[in-house]
Coordinates of C-alpha atoms and ligand atoms in Angstrom, one line a residue:
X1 CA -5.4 -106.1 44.8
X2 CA -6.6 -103.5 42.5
X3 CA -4.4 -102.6 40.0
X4 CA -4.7 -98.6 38.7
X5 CA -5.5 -98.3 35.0
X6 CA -2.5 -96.5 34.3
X7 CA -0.4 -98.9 36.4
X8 CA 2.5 -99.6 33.5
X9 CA 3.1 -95.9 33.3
X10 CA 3.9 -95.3 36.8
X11 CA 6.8 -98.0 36.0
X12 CA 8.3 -95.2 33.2
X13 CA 11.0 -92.4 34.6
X14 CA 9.2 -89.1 34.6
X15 CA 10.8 -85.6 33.9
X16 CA 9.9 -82.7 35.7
X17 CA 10.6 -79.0 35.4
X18 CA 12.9 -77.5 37.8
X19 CA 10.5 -74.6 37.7
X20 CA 7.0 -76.4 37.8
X21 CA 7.9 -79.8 40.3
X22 CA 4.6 -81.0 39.3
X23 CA 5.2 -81.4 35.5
X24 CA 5.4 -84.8 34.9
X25 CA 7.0 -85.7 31.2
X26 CA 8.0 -89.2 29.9
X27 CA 12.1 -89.6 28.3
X28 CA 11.6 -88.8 24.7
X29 CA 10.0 -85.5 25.4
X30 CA 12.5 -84.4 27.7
X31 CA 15.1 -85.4 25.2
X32 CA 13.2 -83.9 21.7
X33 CA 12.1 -80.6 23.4
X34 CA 15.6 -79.9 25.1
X35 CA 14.0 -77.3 27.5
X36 CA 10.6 -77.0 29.3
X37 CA 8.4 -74.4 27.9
X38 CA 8.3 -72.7 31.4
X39 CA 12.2 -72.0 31.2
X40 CA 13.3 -74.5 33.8
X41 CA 15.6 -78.0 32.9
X42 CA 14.6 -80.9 33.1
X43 CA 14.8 -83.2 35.9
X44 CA 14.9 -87.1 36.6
X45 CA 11.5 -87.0 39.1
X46 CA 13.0 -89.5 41.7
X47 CA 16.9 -89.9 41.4
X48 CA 17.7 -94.2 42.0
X49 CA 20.7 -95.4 44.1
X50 CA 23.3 -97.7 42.9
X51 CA 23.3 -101.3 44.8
X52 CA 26.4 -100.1 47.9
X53 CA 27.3 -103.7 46.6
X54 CA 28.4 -102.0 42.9
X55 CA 30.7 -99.8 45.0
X56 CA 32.2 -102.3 47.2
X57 CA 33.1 -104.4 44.4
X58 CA 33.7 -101.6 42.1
X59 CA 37.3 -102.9 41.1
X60 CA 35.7 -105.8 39.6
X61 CA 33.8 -104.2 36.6
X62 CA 34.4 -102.4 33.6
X63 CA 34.3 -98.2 32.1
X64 CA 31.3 -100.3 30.2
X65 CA 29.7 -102.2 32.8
X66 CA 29.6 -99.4 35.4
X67 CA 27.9 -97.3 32.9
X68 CA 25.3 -99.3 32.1
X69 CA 24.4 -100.0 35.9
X70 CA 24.2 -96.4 35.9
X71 CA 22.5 -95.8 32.8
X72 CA 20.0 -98.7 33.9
X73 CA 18.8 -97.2 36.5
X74 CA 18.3 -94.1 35.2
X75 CA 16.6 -95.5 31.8
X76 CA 16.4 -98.5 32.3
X77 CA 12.0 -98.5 32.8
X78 CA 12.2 -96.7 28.8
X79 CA 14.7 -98.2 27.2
X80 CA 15.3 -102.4 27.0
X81 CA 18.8 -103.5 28.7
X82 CA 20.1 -104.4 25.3
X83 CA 19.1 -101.6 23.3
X84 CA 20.5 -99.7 26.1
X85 CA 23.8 -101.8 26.6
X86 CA 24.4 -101.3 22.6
X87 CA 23.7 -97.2 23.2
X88 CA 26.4 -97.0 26.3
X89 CA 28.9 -99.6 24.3
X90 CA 28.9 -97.2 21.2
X91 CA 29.1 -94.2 23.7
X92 CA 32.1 -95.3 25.6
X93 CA 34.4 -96.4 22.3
X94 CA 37.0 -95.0 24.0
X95 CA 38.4 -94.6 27.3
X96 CA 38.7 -92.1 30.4
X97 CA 42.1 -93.0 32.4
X98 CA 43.2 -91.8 35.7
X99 CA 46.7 -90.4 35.6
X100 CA 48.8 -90.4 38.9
X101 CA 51.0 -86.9 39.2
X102 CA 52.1 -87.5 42.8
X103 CA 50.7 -90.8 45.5
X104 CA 47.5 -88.7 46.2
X105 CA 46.8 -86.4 43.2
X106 CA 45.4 -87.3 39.9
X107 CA 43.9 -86.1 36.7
X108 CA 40.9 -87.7 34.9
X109 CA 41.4 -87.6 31.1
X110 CA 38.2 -87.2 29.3
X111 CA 39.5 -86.1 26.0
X112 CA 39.8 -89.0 24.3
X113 CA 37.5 -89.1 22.3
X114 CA 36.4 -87.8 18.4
X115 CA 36.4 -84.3 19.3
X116 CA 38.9 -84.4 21.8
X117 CA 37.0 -82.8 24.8
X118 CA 34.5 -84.2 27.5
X119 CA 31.9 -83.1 25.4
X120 CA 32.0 -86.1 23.3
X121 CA 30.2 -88.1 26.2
X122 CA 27.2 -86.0 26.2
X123 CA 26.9 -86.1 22.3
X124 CA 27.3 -89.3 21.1
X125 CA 24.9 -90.7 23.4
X126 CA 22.8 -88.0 23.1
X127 CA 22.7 -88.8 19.1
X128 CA 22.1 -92.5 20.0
X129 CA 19.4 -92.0 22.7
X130 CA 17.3 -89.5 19.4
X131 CA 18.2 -92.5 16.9
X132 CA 16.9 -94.8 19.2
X133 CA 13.4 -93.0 20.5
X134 CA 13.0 -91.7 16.7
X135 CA 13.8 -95.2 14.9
X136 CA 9.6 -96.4 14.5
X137 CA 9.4 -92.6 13.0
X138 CA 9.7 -92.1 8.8
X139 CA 10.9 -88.3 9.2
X140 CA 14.4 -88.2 9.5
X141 CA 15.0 -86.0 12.5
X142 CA 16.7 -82.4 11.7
X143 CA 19.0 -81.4 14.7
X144 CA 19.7 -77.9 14.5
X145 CA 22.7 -76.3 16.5
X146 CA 24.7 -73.4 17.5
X147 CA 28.1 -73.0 18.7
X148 CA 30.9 -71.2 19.5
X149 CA 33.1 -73.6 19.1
X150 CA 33.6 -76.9 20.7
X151 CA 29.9 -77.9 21.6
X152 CA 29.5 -78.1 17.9
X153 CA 32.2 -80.4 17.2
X154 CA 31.6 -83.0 20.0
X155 CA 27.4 -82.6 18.1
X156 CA 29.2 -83.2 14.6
X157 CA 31.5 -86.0 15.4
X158 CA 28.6 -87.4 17.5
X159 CA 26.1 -87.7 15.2
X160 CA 28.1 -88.4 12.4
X161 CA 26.7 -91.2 10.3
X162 CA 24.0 -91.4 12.9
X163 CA 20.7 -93.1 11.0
X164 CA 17.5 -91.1 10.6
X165 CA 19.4 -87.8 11.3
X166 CA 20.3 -84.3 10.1
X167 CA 22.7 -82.2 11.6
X168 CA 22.7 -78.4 10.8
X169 CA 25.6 -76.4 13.0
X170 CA 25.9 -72.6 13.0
X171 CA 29.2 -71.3 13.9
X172 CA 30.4 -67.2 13.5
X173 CA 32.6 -67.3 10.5
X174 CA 36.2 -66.4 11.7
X175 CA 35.9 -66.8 15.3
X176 CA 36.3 -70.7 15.8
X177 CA 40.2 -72.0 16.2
X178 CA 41.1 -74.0 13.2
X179 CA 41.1 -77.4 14.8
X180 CA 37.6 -76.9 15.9
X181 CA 36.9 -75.2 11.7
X182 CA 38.2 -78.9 10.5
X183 CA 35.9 -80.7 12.9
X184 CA 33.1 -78.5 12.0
X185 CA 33.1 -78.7 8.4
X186 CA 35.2 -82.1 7.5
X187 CA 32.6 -84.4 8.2
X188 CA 30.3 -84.7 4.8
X189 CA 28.0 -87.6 5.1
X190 CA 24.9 -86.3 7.0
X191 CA 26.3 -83.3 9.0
X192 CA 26.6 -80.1 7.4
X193 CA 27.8 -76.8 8.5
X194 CA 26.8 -73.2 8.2
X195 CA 29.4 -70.4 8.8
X196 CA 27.2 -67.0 9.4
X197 CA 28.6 -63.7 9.0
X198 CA 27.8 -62.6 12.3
X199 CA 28.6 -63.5 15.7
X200 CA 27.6 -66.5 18.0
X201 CA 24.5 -64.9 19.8
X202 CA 23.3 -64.3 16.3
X203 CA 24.0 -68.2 15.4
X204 CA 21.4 -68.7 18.3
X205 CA 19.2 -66.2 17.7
X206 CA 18.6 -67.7 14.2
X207 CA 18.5 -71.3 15.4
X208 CA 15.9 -70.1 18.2
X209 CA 13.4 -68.3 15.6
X210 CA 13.8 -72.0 13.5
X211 CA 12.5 -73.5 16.4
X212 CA 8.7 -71.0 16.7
X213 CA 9.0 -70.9 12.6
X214 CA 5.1 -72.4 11.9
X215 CA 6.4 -73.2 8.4
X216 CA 10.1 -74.8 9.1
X217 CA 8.1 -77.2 12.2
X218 CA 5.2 -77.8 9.8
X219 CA 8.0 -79.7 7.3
X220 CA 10.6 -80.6 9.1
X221 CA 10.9 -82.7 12.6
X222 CA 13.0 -80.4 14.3
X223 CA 14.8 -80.3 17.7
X224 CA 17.7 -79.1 19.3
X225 CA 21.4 -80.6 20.5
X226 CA 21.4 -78.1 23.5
X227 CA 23.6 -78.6 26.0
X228 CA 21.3 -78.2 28.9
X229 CA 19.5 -81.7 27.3
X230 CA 19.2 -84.5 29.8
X231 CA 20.8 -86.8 27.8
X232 CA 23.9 -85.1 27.6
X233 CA 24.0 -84.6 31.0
X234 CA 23.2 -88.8 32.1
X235 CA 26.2 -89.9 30.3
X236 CA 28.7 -87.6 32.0
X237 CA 27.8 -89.4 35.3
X238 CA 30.1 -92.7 33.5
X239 CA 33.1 -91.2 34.3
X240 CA 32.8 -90.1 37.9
X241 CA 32.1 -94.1 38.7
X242 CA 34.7 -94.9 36.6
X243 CA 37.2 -92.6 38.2
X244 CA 36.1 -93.3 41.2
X245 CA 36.9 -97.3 40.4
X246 CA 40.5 -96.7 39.2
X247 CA 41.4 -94.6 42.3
X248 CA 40.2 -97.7 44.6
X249 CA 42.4 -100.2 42.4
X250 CA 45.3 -98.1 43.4
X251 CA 44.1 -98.2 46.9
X252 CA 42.5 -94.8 47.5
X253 CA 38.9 -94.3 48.7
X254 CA 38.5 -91.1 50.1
X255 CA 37.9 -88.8 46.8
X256 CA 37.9 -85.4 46.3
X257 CA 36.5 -84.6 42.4
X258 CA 37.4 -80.9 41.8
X259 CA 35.7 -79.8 37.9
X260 CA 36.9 -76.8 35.5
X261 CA 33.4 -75.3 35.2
X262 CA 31.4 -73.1 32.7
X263 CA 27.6 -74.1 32.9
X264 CA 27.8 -76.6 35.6
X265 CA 26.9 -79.6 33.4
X266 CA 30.1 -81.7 34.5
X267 CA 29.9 -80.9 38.0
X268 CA 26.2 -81.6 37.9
X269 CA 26.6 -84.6 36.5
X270 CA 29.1 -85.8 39.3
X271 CA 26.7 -84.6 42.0
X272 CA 23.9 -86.7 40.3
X273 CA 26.2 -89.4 40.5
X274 CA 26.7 -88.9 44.1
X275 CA 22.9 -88.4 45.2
X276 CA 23.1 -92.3 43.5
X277 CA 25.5 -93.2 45.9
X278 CA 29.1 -92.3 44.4
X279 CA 31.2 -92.2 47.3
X280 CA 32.5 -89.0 46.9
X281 CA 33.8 -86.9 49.9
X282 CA 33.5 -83.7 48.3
X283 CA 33.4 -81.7 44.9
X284 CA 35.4 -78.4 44.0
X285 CA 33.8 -76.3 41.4
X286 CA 36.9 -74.5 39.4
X287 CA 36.1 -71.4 37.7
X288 CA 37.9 -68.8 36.1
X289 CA 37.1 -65.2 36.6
X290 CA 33.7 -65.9 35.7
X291 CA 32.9 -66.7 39.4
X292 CA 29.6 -66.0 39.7
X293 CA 29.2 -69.4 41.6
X294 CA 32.0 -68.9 44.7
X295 CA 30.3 -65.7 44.9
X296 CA 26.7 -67.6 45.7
X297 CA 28.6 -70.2 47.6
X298 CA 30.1 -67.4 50.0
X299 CA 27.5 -64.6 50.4
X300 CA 24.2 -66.7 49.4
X301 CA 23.3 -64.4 46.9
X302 CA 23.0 -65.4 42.8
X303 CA 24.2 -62.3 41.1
X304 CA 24.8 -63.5 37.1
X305 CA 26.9 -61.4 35.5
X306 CA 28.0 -61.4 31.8
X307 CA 30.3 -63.0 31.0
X308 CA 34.2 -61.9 31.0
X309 CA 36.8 -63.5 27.9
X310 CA 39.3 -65.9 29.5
X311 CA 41.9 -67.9 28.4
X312 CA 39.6 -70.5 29.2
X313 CA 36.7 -69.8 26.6
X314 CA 35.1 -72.4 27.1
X315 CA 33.5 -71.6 30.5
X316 CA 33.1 -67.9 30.2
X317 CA 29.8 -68.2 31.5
X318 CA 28.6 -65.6 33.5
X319 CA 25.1 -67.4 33.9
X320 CA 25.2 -71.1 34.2
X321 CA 22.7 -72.5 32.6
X322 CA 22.8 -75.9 35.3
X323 CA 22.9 -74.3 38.0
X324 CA 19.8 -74.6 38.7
X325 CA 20.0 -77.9 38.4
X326 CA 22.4 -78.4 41.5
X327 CA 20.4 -76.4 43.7
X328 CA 17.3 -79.1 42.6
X329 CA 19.5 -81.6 43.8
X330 CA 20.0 -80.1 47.2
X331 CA 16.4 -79.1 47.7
X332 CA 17.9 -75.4 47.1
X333 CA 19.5 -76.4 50.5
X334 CA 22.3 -74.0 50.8
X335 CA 23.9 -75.2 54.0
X336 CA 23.7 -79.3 52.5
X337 CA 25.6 -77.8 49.2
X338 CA 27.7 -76.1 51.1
X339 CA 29.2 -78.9 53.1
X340 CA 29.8 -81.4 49.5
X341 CA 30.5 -78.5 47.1
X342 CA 33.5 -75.8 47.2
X343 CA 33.9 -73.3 44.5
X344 CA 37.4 -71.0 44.1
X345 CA 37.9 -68.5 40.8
X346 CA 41.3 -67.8 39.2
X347 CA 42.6 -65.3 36.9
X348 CA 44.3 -65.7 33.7
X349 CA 47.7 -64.9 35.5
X350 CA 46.9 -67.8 37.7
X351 CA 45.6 -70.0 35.0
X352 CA 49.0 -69.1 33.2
X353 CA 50.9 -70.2 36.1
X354 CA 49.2 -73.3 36.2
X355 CA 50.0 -74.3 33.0
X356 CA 53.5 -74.1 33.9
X357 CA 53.5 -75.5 37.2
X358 CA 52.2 -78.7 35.7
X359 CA 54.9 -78.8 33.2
X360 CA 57.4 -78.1 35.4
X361 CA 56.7 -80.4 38.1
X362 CA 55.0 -82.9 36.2
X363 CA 56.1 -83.0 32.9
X364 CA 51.9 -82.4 32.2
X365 CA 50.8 -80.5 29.7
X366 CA 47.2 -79.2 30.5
X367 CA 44.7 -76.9 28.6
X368 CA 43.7 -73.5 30.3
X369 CA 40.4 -75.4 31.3
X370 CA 42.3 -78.2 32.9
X371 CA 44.7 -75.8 34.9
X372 CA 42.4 -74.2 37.1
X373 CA 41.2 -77.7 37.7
X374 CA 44.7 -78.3 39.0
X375 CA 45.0 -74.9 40.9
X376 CA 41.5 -75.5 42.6
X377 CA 42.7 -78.9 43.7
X378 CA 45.9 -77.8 45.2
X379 CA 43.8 -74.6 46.9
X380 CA 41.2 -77.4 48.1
X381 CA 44.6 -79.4 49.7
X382 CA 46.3 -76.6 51.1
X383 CA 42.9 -75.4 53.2
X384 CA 41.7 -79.1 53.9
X385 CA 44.9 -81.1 54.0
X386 CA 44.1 -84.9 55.2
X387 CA 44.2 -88.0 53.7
X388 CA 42.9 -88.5 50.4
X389 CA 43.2 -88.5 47.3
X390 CA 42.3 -84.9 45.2
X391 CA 41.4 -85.8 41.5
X392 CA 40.8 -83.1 38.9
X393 CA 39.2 -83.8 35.7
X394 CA 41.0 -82.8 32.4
X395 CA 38.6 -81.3 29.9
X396 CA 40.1 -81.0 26.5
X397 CA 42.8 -82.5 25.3
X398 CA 46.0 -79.2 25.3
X399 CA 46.2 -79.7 21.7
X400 CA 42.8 -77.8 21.1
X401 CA 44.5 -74.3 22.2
X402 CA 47.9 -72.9 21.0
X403 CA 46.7 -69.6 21.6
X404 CA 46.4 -70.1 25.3
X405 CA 49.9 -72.4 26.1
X406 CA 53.6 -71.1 25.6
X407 CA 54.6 -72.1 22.8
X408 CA 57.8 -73.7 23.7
X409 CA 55.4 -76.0 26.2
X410 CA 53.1 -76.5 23.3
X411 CA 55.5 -77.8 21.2
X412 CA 55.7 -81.0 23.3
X413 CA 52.0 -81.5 22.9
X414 CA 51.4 -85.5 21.7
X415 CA 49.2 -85.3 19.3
X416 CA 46.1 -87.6 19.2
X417 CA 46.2 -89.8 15.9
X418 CA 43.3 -88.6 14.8
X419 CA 44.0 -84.7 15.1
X420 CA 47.2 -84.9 12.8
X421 CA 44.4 -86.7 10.2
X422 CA 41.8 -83.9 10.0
X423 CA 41.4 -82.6 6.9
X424 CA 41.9 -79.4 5.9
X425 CA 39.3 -79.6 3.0
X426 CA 35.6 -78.3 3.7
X427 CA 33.6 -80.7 2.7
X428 CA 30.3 -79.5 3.9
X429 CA 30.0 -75.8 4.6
X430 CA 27.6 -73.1 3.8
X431 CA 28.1 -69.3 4.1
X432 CA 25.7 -67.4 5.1
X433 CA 24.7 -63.5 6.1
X434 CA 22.7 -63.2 9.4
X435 CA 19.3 -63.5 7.6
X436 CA 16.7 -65.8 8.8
X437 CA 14.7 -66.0 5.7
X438 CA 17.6 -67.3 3.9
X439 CA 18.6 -69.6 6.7
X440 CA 14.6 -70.7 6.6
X441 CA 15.3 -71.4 2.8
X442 CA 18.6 -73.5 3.0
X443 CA 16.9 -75.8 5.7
X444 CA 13.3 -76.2 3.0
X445 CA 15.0 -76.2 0.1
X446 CA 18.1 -78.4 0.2
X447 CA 17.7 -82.2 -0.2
X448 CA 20.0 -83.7 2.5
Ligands
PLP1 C1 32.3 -77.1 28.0 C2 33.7 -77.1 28.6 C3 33.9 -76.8 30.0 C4 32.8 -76.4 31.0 O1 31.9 -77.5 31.2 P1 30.5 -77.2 31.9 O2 29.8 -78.5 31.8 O3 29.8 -76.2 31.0 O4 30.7 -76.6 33.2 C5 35.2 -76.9 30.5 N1 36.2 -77.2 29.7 C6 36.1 -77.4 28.4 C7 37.3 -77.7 27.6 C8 34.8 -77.4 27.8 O5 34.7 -77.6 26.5

């Protein structure tokens, strides 16, 4: 048999852009350049199935194990099994339990970790996946990021004490909470934040114009923590299988996964998960009044809007940036998405009343993110009632918003260990005005 030349490299997963299906890119491009130069996302170019004999058995393994099946057969042709075991163990230090509110409803905990949101997932192996594709490279890599808030914490605590890296986060000086301030600016070691005078769309502006600065790329190795990467995205598959595990030990295995959405990341993360074989029965996008997806899923027409302020900041979105991504996975098949993917909006009214509904009846106290996941589940049950169990995934931990719970239900907030321990001291920050040539000067000039 004649073996093609290039025959080692057809064993490598490809990336393709959802805008150009023909562009074929290999793992560490996808990951270094974040975004296709054509605008699309990146995409895995064939998506593998999990062995049906990993779901059968699924009781029998580990939050650790099942990741690395999945993360095996995602990236398993680029990265060896135990570089790639150590990557998912150092990801998953912590863990994402199922909690049982009634026989047949449940919420998924994924705030357990550094920065105490789900975000965490996507960072730290995001930071670990860089590390690992840049470790034969002598430049230390300079990750450059903007937030409004919790993305860059999850990016801080993620890459924090990460070898061979740099971490440079903008954030609009007065408008991030003060938990979010400490995990921005505590952190020292190689992470260091700038506050900028200015709001959040100027944080990005600046960060994008670092990116096509000739000078700034000719001496340092940039590249960016978006949260469209890829690798933020593979990791957040974990926890669906996980979940999905749990539930079956307590004897459910019909699943509805309903997901407090912004840009579609977490819920396109769970519908990768089931195109690999996840046996879900069907997901529930929640969305607050930013509903531009429910509107698509009802009339068929994508009409983005800008986005509204919410008690749920964290998913004004009016635009989401993976949505695109979803329709990929469904062959932009509207009637296929339509029969595994529901999508309701609420209010803040609604999201207020959710809060207290779950306190009062459960004793559970939920961010505003978390709520609507609650009140899409138990909109999902009242128009689909059957047997199975509805599980709704909890997104940050309540302690992350005072401003947005009652206070005399926020004062029974448990505080995580580690949230009563953050420092109040900035260690690392920077003030800035919104300047780029003096952003463009901090980055040359300081030593790290
Ligand atoms: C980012 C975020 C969301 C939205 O997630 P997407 O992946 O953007 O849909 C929901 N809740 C919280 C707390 C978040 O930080």
């Amino acid at each position: 048999m004649d073996i093609p030349a290039d025959f080692p490299a057809c064993n490598f997963m490809k990336f393709y852009s959802t805008n150009d299906t023909k562009l074929r890119v290999p793992l560490a491009e996808a990951v270094f350049r974040s975004l296709p130069a054509d605008g699309g996302l990146y995409m895995p170019d064939r998506i593998p199935t999990i062995d049906p004999f990993v779901f059968r058995n699924i009781t029998d393994y580990s939050f650790q194990e099942l990741a690395f099946i999945v993360a095996d057969a995602l990236l398993g042709e680029d990265i060896p099994k135990a570089d790639l075991k150590e990557i998912v163990e150092e990801t998953l230090g912590f863990d994402a339990p199922v909690r049982f509110l009634t026989p047949n409803t449940a919420v998924l905990e994924l705030f357990h970790g550094p920065s105490f949101a789900f975000k965490d997932f996507g960072a730290r192996f995001m930071s670990r996946v860089m590390a690992y594709l840049s470790k034969d490279e002598k430049q230390q890599l300079d990750v450059l990021v903007a937030t409004s808030g919790d993305t860059g914490g999850a990016v801080a605590l993620g890459f924090l004490g990460v070898q061979g890296t740099r971490v440079t986060i903008l954030y609009p000086k007065g408008k991030v909470s003060k938990i979010q301030e400490q995990q921005l600016t505590g952190n020292g070691e190689n992470i260091r934040a700038l506050e900028i005078d200015g709001t959040f769309d100027d944080c990005q502006a600046m960060v994008k114009r670092a990116f096509n600065d000739a000078d700034l790329n000719g001496s340092l190795c940039l590249t960016s923590a978006n949260s469209i990467n890829i690798a933020r995205l593979i990791p957040q598959t974990f926890y669906y299988v996980w979940a999905y595990a749990q539930l079956r030990s307590q004897g459910a295995d019909r699943v509805v996964f309903t997901v407090p959405s912004g840009n579609f990341g977490n819920i396109g993360a769970g519908l990768l998960a089931y195109r690999m074989g996840l046996p879900a029965m069907q997901f529930v996008a929640a969305t607050n009044a930013n509903d531009t997806v429910p509107r698509y899923l009802n009339t068929g027409e994508y009409r983005p809007q800008t986005s509204r302020q919410t008690l749920s900041n964290a998913m004004d979105v009016g635009d989401p940036s993976n949505w695109i991504r979803i329709l990929d996975l469904f062959n932009h098949n509207l009637d296929d998405l339509r029969a595994m993917l529901t999508s309701y909006t609420f209010d803040d009214e609604q999201t207020r009343m959710g809060i207290l509904e779950l306190y009062n009846q459960y004793g559970y106290v939920a961010c505003p993110h978390t709520a609507i996941g609650y009140l899409a589940a138990e909109r999902y049950r009242s128009e689909q009632p059957g047997d199975y169990a509805s599980l709704f995934l909890s997104t940050a931990h309540p302690c992350k918003f005072p401003e947005a719970i009652p206070a005399d239900i926020y004062k029974s907030v448990t505080f995580p260990k580690a949230a009563s321990s953050l420092s109040s001291e900035r260690k690392a920050v920077v003030s800035l005005p919104v300047d780029f040539e003096q952003f463009k000067s901090y980055l040359l000039n300081s030593a790290d």
